[in-house]
mmCIF file of C-alpha atoms and ligand atoms in Angstrom:
data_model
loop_
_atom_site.group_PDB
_atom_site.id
_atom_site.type_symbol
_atom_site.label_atom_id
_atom_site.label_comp_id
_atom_site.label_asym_id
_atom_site.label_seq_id
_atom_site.Cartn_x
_atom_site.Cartn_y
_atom_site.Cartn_z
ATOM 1 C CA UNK A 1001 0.000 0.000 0.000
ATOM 2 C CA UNK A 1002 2.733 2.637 1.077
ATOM 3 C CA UNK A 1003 4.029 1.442 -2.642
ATOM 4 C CA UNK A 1004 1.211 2.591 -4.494
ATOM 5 C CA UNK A 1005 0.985 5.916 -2.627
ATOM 6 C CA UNK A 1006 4.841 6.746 -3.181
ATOM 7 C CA UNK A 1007 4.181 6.091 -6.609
ATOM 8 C CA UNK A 1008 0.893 8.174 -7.358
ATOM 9 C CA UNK A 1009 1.611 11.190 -5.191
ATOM 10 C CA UNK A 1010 5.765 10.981 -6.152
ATOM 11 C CA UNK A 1011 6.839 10.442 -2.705
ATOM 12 C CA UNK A 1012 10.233 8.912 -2.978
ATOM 13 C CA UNK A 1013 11.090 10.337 -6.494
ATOM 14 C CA UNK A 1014 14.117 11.762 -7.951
ATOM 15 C CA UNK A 1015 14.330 14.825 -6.001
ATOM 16 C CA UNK A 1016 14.485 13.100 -2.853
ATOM 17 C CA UNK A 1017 17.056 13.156 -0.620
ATOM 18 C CA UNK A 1018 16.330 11.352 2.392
ATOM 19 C CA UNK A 1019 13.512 9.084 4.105
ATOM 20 C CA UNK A 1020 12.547 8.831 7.527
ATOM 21 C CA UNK A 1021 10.743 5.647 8.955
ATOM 22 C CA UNK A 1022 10.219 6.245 12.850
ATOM 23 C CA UNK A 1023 13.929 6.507 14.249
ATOM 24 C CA UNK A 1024 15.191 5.113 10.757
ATOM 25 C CA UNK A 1025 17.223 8.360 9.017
ATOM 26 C CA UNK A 1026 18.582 7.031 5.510
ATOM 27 C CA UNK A 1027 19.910 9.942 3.141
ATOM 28 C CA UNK A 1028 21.668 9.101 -0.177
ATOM 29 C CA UNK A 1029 25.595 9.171 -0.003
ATOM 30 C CA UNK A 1030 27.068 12.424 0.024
ATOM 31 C CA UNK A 1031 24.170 14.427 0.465
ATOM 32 C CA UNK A 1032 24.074 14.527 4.594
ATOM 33 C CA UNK A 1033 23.965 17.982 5.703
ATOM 34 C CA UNK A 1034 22.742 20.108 8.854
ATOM 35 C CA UNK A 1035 19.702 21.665 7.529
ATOM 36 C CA UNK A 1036 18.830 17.868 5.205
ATOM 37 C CA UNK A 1037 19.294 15.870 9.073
ATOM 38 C CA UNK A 1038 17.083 18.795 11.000
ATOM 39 C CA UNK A 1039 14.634 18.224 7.825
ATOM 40 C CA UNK A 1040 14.790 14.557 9.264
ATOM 41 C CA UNK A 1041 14.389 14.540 12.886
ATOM 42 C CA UNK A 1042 11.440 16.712 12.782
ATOM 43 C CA UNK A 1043 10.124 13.847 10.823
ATOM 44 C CA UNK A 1044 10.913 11.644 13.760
ATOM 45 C CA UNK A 1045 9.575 14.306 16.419
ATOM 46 C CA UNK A 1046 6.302 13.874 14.328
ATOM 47 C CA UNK A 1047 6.328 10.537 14.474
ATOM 48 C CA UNK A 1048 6.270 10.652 18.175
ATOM 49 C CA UNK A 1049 4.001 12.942 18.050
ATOM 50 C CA UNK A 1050 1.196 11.110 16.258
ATOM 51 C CA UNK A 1051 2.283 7.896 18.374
ATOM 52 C CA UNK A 1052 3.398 5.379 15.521
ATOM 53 C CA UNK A 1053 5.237 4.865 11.800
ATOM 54 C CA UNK A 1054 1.235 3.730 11.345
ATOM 55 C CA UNK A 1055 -0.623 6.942 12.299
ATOM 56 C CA UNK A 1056 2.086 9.105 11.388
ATOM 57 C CA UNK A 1057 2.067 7.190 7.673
ATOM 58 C CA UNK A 1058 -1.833 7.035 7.777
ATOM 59 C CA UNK A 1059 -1.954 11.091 8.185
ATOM 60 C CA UNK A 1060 1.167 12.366 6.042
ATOM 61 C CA UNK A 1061 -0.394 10.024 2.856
ATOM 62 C CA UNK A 1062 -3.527 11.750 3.389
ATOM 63 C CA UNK A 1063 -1.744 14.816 3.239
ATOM 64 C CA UNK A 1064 0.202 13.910 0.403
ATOM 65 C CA UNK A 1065 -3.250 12.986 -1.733
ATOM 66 C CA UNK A 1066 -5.170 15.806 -0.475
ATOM 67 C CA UNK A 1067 -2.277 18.800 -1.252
ATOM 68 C CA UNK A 1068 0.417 16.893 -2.510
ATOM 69 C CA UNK A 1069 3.587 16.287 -1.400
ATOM 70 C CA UNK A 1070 5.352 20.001 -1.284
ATOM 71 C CA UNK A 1071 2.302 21.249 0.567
ATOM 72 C CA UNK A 1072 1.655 18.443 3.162
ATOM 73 C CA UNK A 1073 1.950 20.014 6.348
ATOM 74 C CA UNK A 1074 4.103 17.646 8.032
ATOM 75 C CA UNK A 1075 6.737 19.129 5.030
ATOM 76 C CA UNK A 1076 5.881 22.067 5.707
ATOM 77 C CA UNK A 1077 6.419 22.143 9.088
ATOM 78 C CA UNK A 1078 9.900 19.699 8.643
ATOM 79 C CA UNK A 1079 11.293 22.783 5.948
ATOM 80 C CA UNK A 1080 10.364 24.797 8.980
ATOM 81 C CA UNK A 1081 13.124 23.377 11.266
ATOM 82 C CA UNK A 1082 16.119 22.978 8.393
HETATM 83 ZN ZN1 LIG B 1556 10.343 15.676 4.633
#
């Protein structure tokens, strides 16, 4: 399912630097910087926020359909804190 989504909203596509799952930070080689790891752990600060990688998956893919992916507000608020 989390497939699918990445695919149809182009989560996970070529301008993407780095994926968070829970306390799981993976960036491609070379491109680890300050502001791309703060990006990052405010994606893990919302994960403990919402409680799970479920309900923190279940609202930021709602997000991503509803706005798409720039707009979502859980990358909104992680551009906040680069
Ligand atoms: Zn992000």
């Amino acid at each position: 399912m989390l497939r699918q989504a990445a695919l149809a909203t182009g989560l996970g596509g070529c301008g993407t630097v780095g994926v968070t799952l829970g306390y799981s930070i993976r960036m491609l080689r070379g491109q680890m910087n300050a502001r791309y790891l703060a990006h990052e752990c405010r994606h893990v600060y919302q994960y403990e926020a919402v409680g799970s990688i479920a309900a923190f998956l279940a609202v930021y893919l709602e997000q991503i359909a509803k706005v798409g992916y720039w707009d979502a507000p859980f990358q909104q608020d992680a551009r906040s804190h680069e």
